PDB file of C-alpha atoms in Angstrom:
ATOM      1  CA  UNK A 474     155.581 138.934  87.763  1.00 45.00           C
ATOM      2  CA  UNK A 475     153.025 137.298  85.297  1.00 52.00           C
ATOM      3  CA  UNK A 476     151.582 134.034  86.267  1.00 54.00           C
ATOM      4  CA  UNK A 477     150.318 130.938  83.770  1.00 62.00           C
ATOM      5  CA  UNK A 478     148.177 129.143  85.784  1.00 65.00           C
ATOM      6  CA  UNK A 479     148.294 125.024  84.119  1.00 76.00           C
ATOM      7  CA  UNK A 480     144.703 124.267  83.588  1.00 80.00           C
ATOM      8  CA  UNK A 481     144.787 120.758  83.973  1.00 82.00           C
ATOM      9  CA  UNK A 482     145.736 121.314  87.661  1.00 89.00           C
ATOM     10  CA  UNK A 483     141.719 121.318  87.721  1.00 91.00           C
ATOM     11  CA  UNK A 484     141.060 118.034  85.790  1.00 90.00           C
ATOM     12  CA  UNK A 485     144.288 117.194  88.337  1.00 91.00           C
ATOM     13  CA  UNK A 486     142.855 118.014  91.891  1.00 94.00           C
ATOM     14  CA  UNK A 487     138.714 116.621  90.608  1.00 95.00           C
ATOM     15  CA  UNK A 488     140.100 113.369  89.944  1.00 95.00           C
ATOM     16  CA  UNK A 489     142.471 113.033  93.008  1.00 95.00           C
ATOM     17  CA  UNK A 490     139.481 114.195  95.437  1.00 96.00           C
ATOM     18  CA  UNK A 491     137.467 111.808  93.567  1.00 95.00           C
ATOM     19  CA  UNK A 492     140.175 109.721  94.681  1.00 95.00           C
ATOM     20  CA  UNK A 493     140.155 109.344  97.904  1.00 96.00           C
ATOM     21  CA  UNK A 494     136.917 110.165  98.014  1.00 94.00           C
ATOM     22  CA  UNK A 495     136.799 105.743  96.426  1.00 93.00           C
ATOM     23  CA  UNK A 496     138.888 105.620  99.735  1.00 96.00           C
ATOM     24  CA  UNK A 497     137.341 106.395 102.511  1.00 95.00           C
ATOM     25  CA  UNK A 498     134.496 104.941 104.524  1.00 92.00           C
ATOM     26  CA  UNK A 499     132.404 107.144 106.259  1.00 94.00           C
ATOM     27  CA  UNK A 500     129.499 108.197 103.333  1.00 93.00           C
ATOM     28  CA  UNK A 501     129.265 111.829 105.290  1.00 94.00           C
ATOM     29  CA  UNK A 502     133.196 112.504 103.912  1.00 95.00           C
ATOM     30  CA  UNK A 503     133.384 110.731 100.479  1.00 95.00           C
ATOM     31  CA  UNK A 504     129.562 112.074  99.225  1.00 95.00           C
ATOM     32  CA  UNK A 505     131.974 115.879 100.378  1.00 96.00           C
ATOM     33  CA  UNK A 506     134.947 114.625  98.578  1.00 97.00           C
ATOM     34  CA  UNK A 507     132.618 113.739  95.097  1.00 96.00           C
ATOM     35  CA  UNK A 508     131.665 117.615  95.759  1.00 97.00           C
ATOM     36  CA  UNK A 509     134.073 119.099  96.011  1.00 96.00           C
ATOM     37  CA  UNK A 510     136.463 117.424  92.489  1.00 96.00           C
ATOM     38  CA  UNK A 511     133.031 118.153  90.614  1.00 97.00           C
ATOM     39  CA  UNK A 512     133.912 121.269  91.673  1.00 96.00           C
ATOM     40  CA  UNK A 513     136.972 121.779  90.568  1.00 95.00           C
ATOM     41  CA  UNK A 514     135.669 119.449  87.437  1.00 95.00           C
ATOM     42  CA  UNK A 515     132.343 122.600  86.737  1.00 96.00           C
ATOM     43  CA  UNK A 516     135.636 125.438  86.895  1.00 93.00           C
ATOM     44  CA  UNK A 517     137.784 123.734  84.321  1.00 93.00           C
ATOM     45  CA  UNK A 518     134.730 123.417  81.896  1.00 94.00           C
ATOM     46  CA  UNK A 519     133.129 126.528  82.657  1.00 91.00           C
ATOM     47  CA  UNK A 520     136.415 129.292  83.006  1.00 87.00           C
ATOM     48  CA  UNK A 521     138.994 127.540  80.605  1.00 84.00           C
ATOM     49  CA  UNK A 522     138.056 126.042  77.287  1.00 85.00           C
ATOM     50  CA  UNK A 523     137.013 128.415  74.485  1.00 86.00           C
ATOM     51  CA  UNK A 524     133.068 127.168  73.923  1.00 91.00           C
ATOM     52  CA  UNK A 525     131.992 125.366  77.912  1.00 93.00           C
ATOM     53  CA  UNK A 526     131.135 122.879  77.782  1.00 93.00           C
ATOM     54  CA  UNK A 527     127.460 122.464  78.507  1.00 95.00           C
ATOM     55  CA  UNK A 528     127.238 118.954  78.202  1.00 95.00           C
ATOM     56  CA  UNK A 529     129.618 117.975  80.714  1.00 95.00           C
ATOM     57  CA  UNK A 530     128.719 121.186  83.101  1.00 96.00           C
ATOM     58  CA  UNK A 531     125.341 119.698  82.717  1.00 97.00           C
ATOM     59  CA  UNK A 532     126.485 115.704  83.397  1.00 96.00           C
ATOM     60  CA  UNK A 533     128.873 117.142  86.269  1.00 96.00           C
ATOM     61  CA  UNK A 534     125.951 119.210  87.566  1.00 97.00           C
ATOM     62  CA  UNK A 535     123.281 116.351  88.042  1.00 97.00           C
ATOM     63  CA  UNK A 536     125.925 114.478  89.623  1.00 96.00           C
ATOM     64  CA  UNK A 537     126.125 117.854  92.086  1.00 97.00           C
ATOM     65  CA  UNK A 538     122.638 117.393  92.376  1.00 97.00           C
ATOM     66  CA  UNK A 539     122.472 113.066  92.844  1.00 97.00           C
ATOM     67  CA  UNK A 540     125.308 114.057  95.843  1.00 96.00           C
ATOM     68  CA  UNK A 541     123.410 116.964  97.988  1.00 97.00           C
ATOM     69  CA  UNK A 542     119.951 115.086  97.964  1.00 96.00           C
ATOM     70  CA  UNK A 543     122.062 112.374  99.420  1.00 95.00           C
ATOM     71  CA  UNK A 544     123.998 114.564 101.943  1.00 95.00           C
ATOM     72  CA  UNK A 545     121.048 116.000 103.175  1.00 94.00           C
ATOM     73  CA  UNK A 546     119.680 112.661 103.855  1.00 92.00           C
ATOM     74  CA  UNK A 547     122.881 111.741 105.352  1.00 94.00           C
ATOM     75  CA  UNK A 548     122.703 115.355 107.982  1.00 92.00           C
ATOM     76  CA  UNK A 549     119.133 114.134 108.407  1.00 91.00           C
ATOM     77  CA  UNK A 550     120.061 109.948 109.617  1.00 92.00           C
ATOM     78  CA  UNK A 551     122.668 112.113 111.574  1.00 93.00           C
ATOM     79  CA  UNK A 552     121.785 114.526 113.217  1.00 94.00           C
ATOM     80  CA  UNK A 553     118.496 116.324 115.138  1.00 93.00           C
ATOM     81  CA  UNK A 554     118.267 118.818 113.003  1.00 89.00           C
ATOM     82  CA  UNK A 555     114.872 120.714 111.742  1.00 89.00           C
ATOM     83  CA  UNK A 556     113.879 119.184 114.506  1.00 94.00           C
ATOM     84  CA  UNK A 557     111.188 121.275 117.187  1.00 94.00           C
ATOM     85  CA  UNK A 558     112.082 121.529 120.601  1.00 94.00           C
ATOM     86  CA  UNK A 559     109.569 119.732 121.738  1.00 95.00           C
ATOM     87  CA  UNK A 560     111.535 116.524 119.166  1.00 96.00           C
ATOM     88  CA  UNK A 561     114.793 117.481 120.671  1.00 96.00           C
ATOM     89  CA  UNK A 562     113.326 117.075 124.065  1.00 96.00           C
ATOM     90  CA  UNK A 563     111.699 114.398 123.181  1.00 96.00           C
ATOM     91  CA  UNK A 564     115.221 112.384 121.630  1.00 97.00           C
ATOM     92  CA  UNK A 565     117.012 112.533 124.475  1.00 95.00           C
ATOM     93  CA  UNK A 566     114.278 110.275 126.118  1.00 94.00           C
ATOM     94  CA  UNK A 567     114.763 107.745 123.655  1.00 96.00           C
ATOM     95  CA  UNK A 568     118.178 106.231 124.429  1.00 92.00           C
ATOM     96  CA  UNK A 569     119.564 104.116 122.342  1.00 93.00           C
ATOM     97  CA  UNK A 570     118.523 105.214 118.941  1.00 96.00           C
ATOM     98  CA  UNK A 571     119.889 107.895 115.823  1.00 95.00           C
ATOM     99  CA  UNK A 572     118.980 110.987 114.777  1.00 96.00           C
ATOM    100  CA  UNK A 573     117.740 108.632 112.124  1.00 95.00           C
ATOM    101  CA  UNK A 574     115.373 105.837 113.602  1.00 96.00           C
ATOM    102  CA  UNK A 575     114.265 108.455 116.499  1.00 97.00           C
ATOM    103  CA  UNK A 576     112.666 110.074 112.904  1.00 96.00           C
ATOM    104  CA  UNK A 577     111.367 107.489 111.340  1.00 96.00           C
ATOM    105  CA  UNK A 578     109.245 106.603 115.222  1.00 96.00           C
ATOM    106  CA  UNK A 579     108.426 110.732 114.664  1.00 96.00           C
ATOM    107  CA  UNK A 580     106.304 110.129 112.100  1.00 96.00           C
ATOM    108  CA  UNK A 581     104.023 108.095 112.372  1.00 97.00           C
ATOM    109  CA  UNK A 582     103.667 110.021 116.311  1.00 98.00           C
ATOM    110  CA  UNK A 583     100.669 111.429 117.575  1.00 97.00           C
ATOM    111  CA  UNK A 584     101.037 113.832 120.235  1.00 97.00           C
ATOM    112  CA  UNK A 585      98.109 114.569 122.424  1.00 97.00           C
ATOM    113  CA  UNK A 586      96.975 116.726 124.752  1.00 97.00           C
ATOM    114  CA  UNK A 587      94.518 115.640 127.319  1.00 96.00           C
ATOM    115  CA  UNK A 588      91.436 118.314 127.803  1.00 93.00           C
ATOM    116  CA  UNK A 589      89.900 115.771 129.857  1.00 93.00           C
ATOM    117  CA  UNK A 590      90.050 112.613 132.223  1.00 95.00           C
ATOM    118  CA  UNK A 591      91.420 110.801 129.295  1.00 95.00           C
ATOM    119  CA  UNK A 592      91.567 106.176 129.505  1.00 95.00           C
ATOM    120  CA  UNK A 593      94.983 105.174 128.104  1.00 96.00           C
ATOM    121  CA  UNK A 594      93.899 101.943 129.338  1.00 96.00           C
ATOM    122  CA  UNK A 595      91.351  99.501 130.300  1.00 95.00           C
ATOM    123  CA  UNK A 596      92.228  96.116 132.435  1.00 93.00           C
ATOM    124  CA  UNK A 597      91.835  93.028 130.945  1.00 92.00           C
ATOM    125  CA  UNK A 598      91.255  95.170 127.653  1.00 94.00           C
ATOM    126  CA  UNK A 599      93.490  94.727 124.753  1.00 93.00           C
ATOM    127  CA  UNK A 600      95.357  97.497 123.864  1.00 95.00           C
ATOM    128  CA  UNK A 601      96.876  98.413 120.093  1.00 94.00           C
ATOM    129  CA  UNK A 602      98.691 102.133 121.617  1.00 96.00           C
ATOM    130  CA  UNK A 603     101.860 102.272 123.034  1.00 97.00           C
ATOM    131  CA  UNK A 604     101.518 105.565 124.637  1.00 97.00           C
ATOM    132  CA  UNK A 605     104.953 107.924 126.577  1.00 97.00           C
ATOM    133  CA  UNK A 606     104.247 110.610 128.674  1.00 97.00           C
ATOM    134  CA  UNK A 607     105.427 113.754 128.076  1.00 97.00           C
ATOM    135  CA  UNK A 608     104.101 116.181 130.744  1.00 97.00           C
ATOM    136  CA  UNK A 609     101.604 116.280 133.190  1.00 97.00           C
ATOM    137  CA  UNK A 610     100.608 112.753 135.028  1.00 93.00           C
ATOM    138  CA  UNK A 611      98.726 109.510 134.631  1.00 96.00           C
ATOM    139  CA  UNK A 612      96.649 107.716 136.986  1.00 96.00           C
ATOM    140  CA  UNK A 613      97.312 104.212 137.504  1.00 92.00           C
ATOM    141  CA  UNK A 614      94.911 101.999 139.140  1.00 92.00           C
ATOM    142  CA  UNK A 615      94.195  98.803 140.185  1.00 86.00           C
ATOM    143  CA  UNK A 616      91.349  97.780 142.817  1.00 83.00           C
ATOM    144  CA  UNK A 617      91.664 100.038 145.674  1.00 84.00           C
ATOM    145  CA  UNK A 618      95.249 100.657 144.680  1.00 85.00           C
ATOM    146  CA  UNK A 619      96.105 103.865 142.959  1.00 89.00           C
ATOM    147  CA  UNK A 620      99.663 105.732 141.334  1.00 86.00           C
ATOM    148  CA  UNK A 621     100.640 108.032 140.220  1.00 90.00           C
ATOM    149  CA  UNK A 622     103.013 107.999 137.861  1.00 90.00           C
ATOM    150  CA  UNK A 623     105.915 110.267 135.707  1.00 90.00           C
ATOM    151  CA  UNK A 624     106.245 111.776 132.314  1.00 95.00           C
ATOM    152  CA  UNK A 625     109.013 110.083 130.919  1.00 94.00           C
ATOM    153  CA  UNK A 626     107.450 106.243 131.517  1.00 94.00           C
ATOM    154  CA  UNK A 627     105.775 104.661 128.436  1.00 95.00           C
ATOM    155  CA  UNK A 628     101.826 102.646 128.874  1.00 95.00           C
ATOM    156  CA  UNK A 629     101.503  99.786 127.029  1.00 93.00           C
ATOM    157  CA  UNK A 630     105.030  98.515 126.671  1.00 91.00           C
ATOM    158  CA  UNK A 631     103.267  94.414 128.339  1.00 86.00           C
ATOM    159  CA  UNK A 632     101.406  94.627 125.549  1.00 88.00           C
ATOM    160  CA  UNK A 633     103.772  95.421 122.799  1.00 91.00           C
ATOM    161  CA  UNK A 634     107.005  93.174 123.890  1.00 88.00           C
ATOM    162  CA  UNK A 635     104.514  90.061 125.847  1.00 86.00           C
ATOM    163  CA  UNK A 636     101.150  90.370 124.042  1.00 87.00           C
ATOM    164  CA  UNK A 637      99.792  90.777 127.574  1.00 88.00           C
ATOM    165  CA  UNK A 638      96.632  91.993 128.342  1.00 90.00           C
ATOM    166  CA  UNK A 639      96.625  95.650 131.196  1.00 90.00           C
ATOM    167  CA  UNK A 640      95.643  94.706 134.324  1.00 87.00           C
ATOM    168  CA  UNK A 641      95.137  98.095 135.014  1.00 91.00           C
ATOM    169  CA  UNK A 642      93.793 101.916 134.239  1.00 95.00           C
ATOM    170  CA  UNK A 643      95.769 104.522 132.926  1.00 96.00           C
ATOM    171  CA  UNK A 644      94.468 107.186 133.517  1.00 97.00           C
ATOM    172  CA  UNK A 645      96.102 110.831 131.950  1.00 97.00           C
ATOM    173  CA  UNK A 646      94.616 113.805 133.595  1.00 96.00           C
ATOM    174  CA  UNK A 647      93.205 117.177 132.016  1.00 96.00           C
ATOM    175  CA  UNK A 648      96.675 118.666 130.698  1.00 96.00           C
ATOM    176  CA  UNK A 649      98.569 116.477 129.636  1.00 97.00           C
ATOM    177  CA  UNK A 650     100.884 115.594 127.863  1.00 97.00           C
ATOM    178  CA  UNK A 651     101.355 112.276 125.874  1.00 98.00           C
ATOM    179  CA  UNK A 652     102.709 110.785 121.909  1.00 98.00           C
ATOM    180  CA  UNK A 653     100.778 107.560 121.057  1.00 98.00           C
ATOM    181  CA  UNK A 654     101.658 105.093 118.508  1.00 98.00           C
ATOM    182  CA  UNK A 655     100.335 102.112 116.614  1.00 97.00           C
ATOM    183  CA  UNK A 656     101.536  99.432 117.887  1.00 96.00           C
ATOM    184  CA  UNK A 657     101.243  97.590 114.680  1.00 96.00           C
ATOM    185  CA  UNK A 658     102.583 100.654 112.779  1.00 97.00           C
ATOM    186  CA  UNK A 659     106.044 100.289 114.770  1.00 97.00           C
ATOM    187  CA  UNK A 660     105.915  96.699 114.838  1.00 96.00           C
ATOM    188  CA  UNK A 661     105.946  97.454 110.565  1.00 97.00           C
ATOM    189  CA  UNK A 662     109.473  99.545 111.759  1.00 96.00           C
ATOM    190  CA  UNK A 663     111.000  96.934 113.477  1.00 97.00           C
ATOM    191  CA  UNK A 664     110.379  93.641 110.594  1.00 97.00           C
ATOM    192  CA  UNK A 665     112.461  96.614 107.779  1.00 95.00           C
ATOM    193  CA  UNK A 666     115.104  96.868 110.092  1.00 96.00           C
ATOM    194  CA  UNK A 667     117.054  94.484 112.602  1.00 95.00           C
ATOM    195  CA  UNK A 668     119.151  97.864 113.911  1.00 95.00           C
ATOM    196  CA  UNK A 669     115.489  99.220 114.976  1.00 96.00           C
ATOM    197  CA  UNK A 670     113.512  96.301 116.828  1.00 96.00           C
ATOM    198  CA  UNK A 671     116.337  95.736 118.030  1.00 96.00           C
ATOM    199  CA  UNK A 672     116.700  99.782 120.051  1.00 96.00           C
ATOM    200  CA  UNK A 673     112.929 100.004 119.722  1.00 96.00           C
ATOM    201  CA  UNK A 674     112.984  96.493 122.433  1.00 95.00           C
ATOM    202  CA  UNK A 675     116.053  98.061 124.643  1.00 94.00           C
ATOM    203  CA  UNK A 676     114.680 101.109 125.151  1.00 95.00           C
ATOM    204  CA  UNK A 677     111.143  99.747 125.994  1.00 93.00           C
ATOM    205  CA  UNK A 678     112.676  96.657 128.379  1.00 90.00           C
ATOM    206  CA  UNK A 679     114.281  99.588 130.175  1.00 89.00           C
ATOM    207  CA  UNK A 680     111.027 100.970 130.796  1.00 88.00           C
ATOM    208  CA  UNK A 681     110.002  97.789 131.811  1.00 85.00           C
ATOM    209  CA  UNK A 682     112.806  96.777 134.394  1.00 84.00           C
ATOM    210  CA  UNK A 683     112.413 100.342 136.022  1.00 81.00           C
ATOM    211  CA  UNK A 684     108.337 100.055 136.457  1.00 77.00           C
ATOM    212  CA  UNK A 685     109.403  96.579 138.376  1.00 75.00           C
ATOM    213  CA  UNK A 686     111.928  98.441 139.987  1.00 73.00           C
ATOM    214  CA  UNK A 687     110.092 100.918 141.621  1.00 67.00           C
ATOM    215  CA  UNK A 688     107.197  98.577 142.211  1.00 64.00           C
ATOM    216  CA  UNK A 689     108.364  96.839 144.789  1.00 62.00           C
ATOM    217  CA  UNK A 690     108.469  99.618 146.933  1.00 58.00           C
ATOM    218  CA  UNK A 691     104.588  99.354 146.792  1.00 52.00           C
ATOM    219  CA  UNK A 692     104.315  95.701 146.324  1.00 54.00           C
ATOM    220  CA  UNK A 693     102.839  94.505 150.389  1.00 52.00           C
ATOM    221  CA  UNK A 694     100.068  97.925 149.282  1.00 51.00           C
ATOM    222  CA  UNK A 695      98.599  95.811 146.309  1.00 48.00           C
ATOM    223  CA  UNK A 696      97.702  92.364 145.546  1.00 50.00           C
ATOM    224  CA  UNK A 697      99.802  92.223 142.685  1.00 54.00           C
ATOM    225  CA  UNK A 698     101.768  94.482 140.147  1.00 51.00           C
ATOM    226  CA  UNK A 699      99.619  96.111 137.357  1.00 58.00           C
ATOM    227  CA  UNK A 700     101.073  95.650 134.772  1.00 58.00           C
ATOM    228  CA  UNK A 701     100.293  98.003 131.544  1.00 69.00           C
TER     229      UNK A 701
END
């Protein structure tokens, strides 16, 4: 039995997907619906007229390309796709950050490995960088008192958040793996995005609170708690 396909259905299906797209708030789903609708239009423009409608095909292909670009950007904003293993591990420590916000921070980050003892901060000296200890050991020294700071901690958050000078010397031991940011570049990102500002301030505040809680245990052995 011959089946007589109504080619007009392709146009109707394409229009249906477009209408559904306009009713969806989630931008990822919206873009997918637009791409599906465009596919039906392309099939109609190419297969069923006696001569393919090349002008319409080209215009629709441009629309598809634009949607694919936006779709790729959305995926980068929402997933950790294409991040290296170290970057994914670092992302796990940045609680409260979306993948897109983390990628912004990653673009201005500098990964460093200390080949010899490296001074990260000096007492009463201005500090314009923010560090994160990814691996290895960092030593904090104030007067005759000294203790180690484990991976997963920031260095310089007091200077960044409160604008105070460090009250201790901070040195990275050989082999320590660090991520460094220029504080002014982070500030510029914060000015552009209130959501990013909230995420970074919440993260640094949590880090500071944890440090203060740990410092209470050694407070009796020190003149005062070092701030870095």
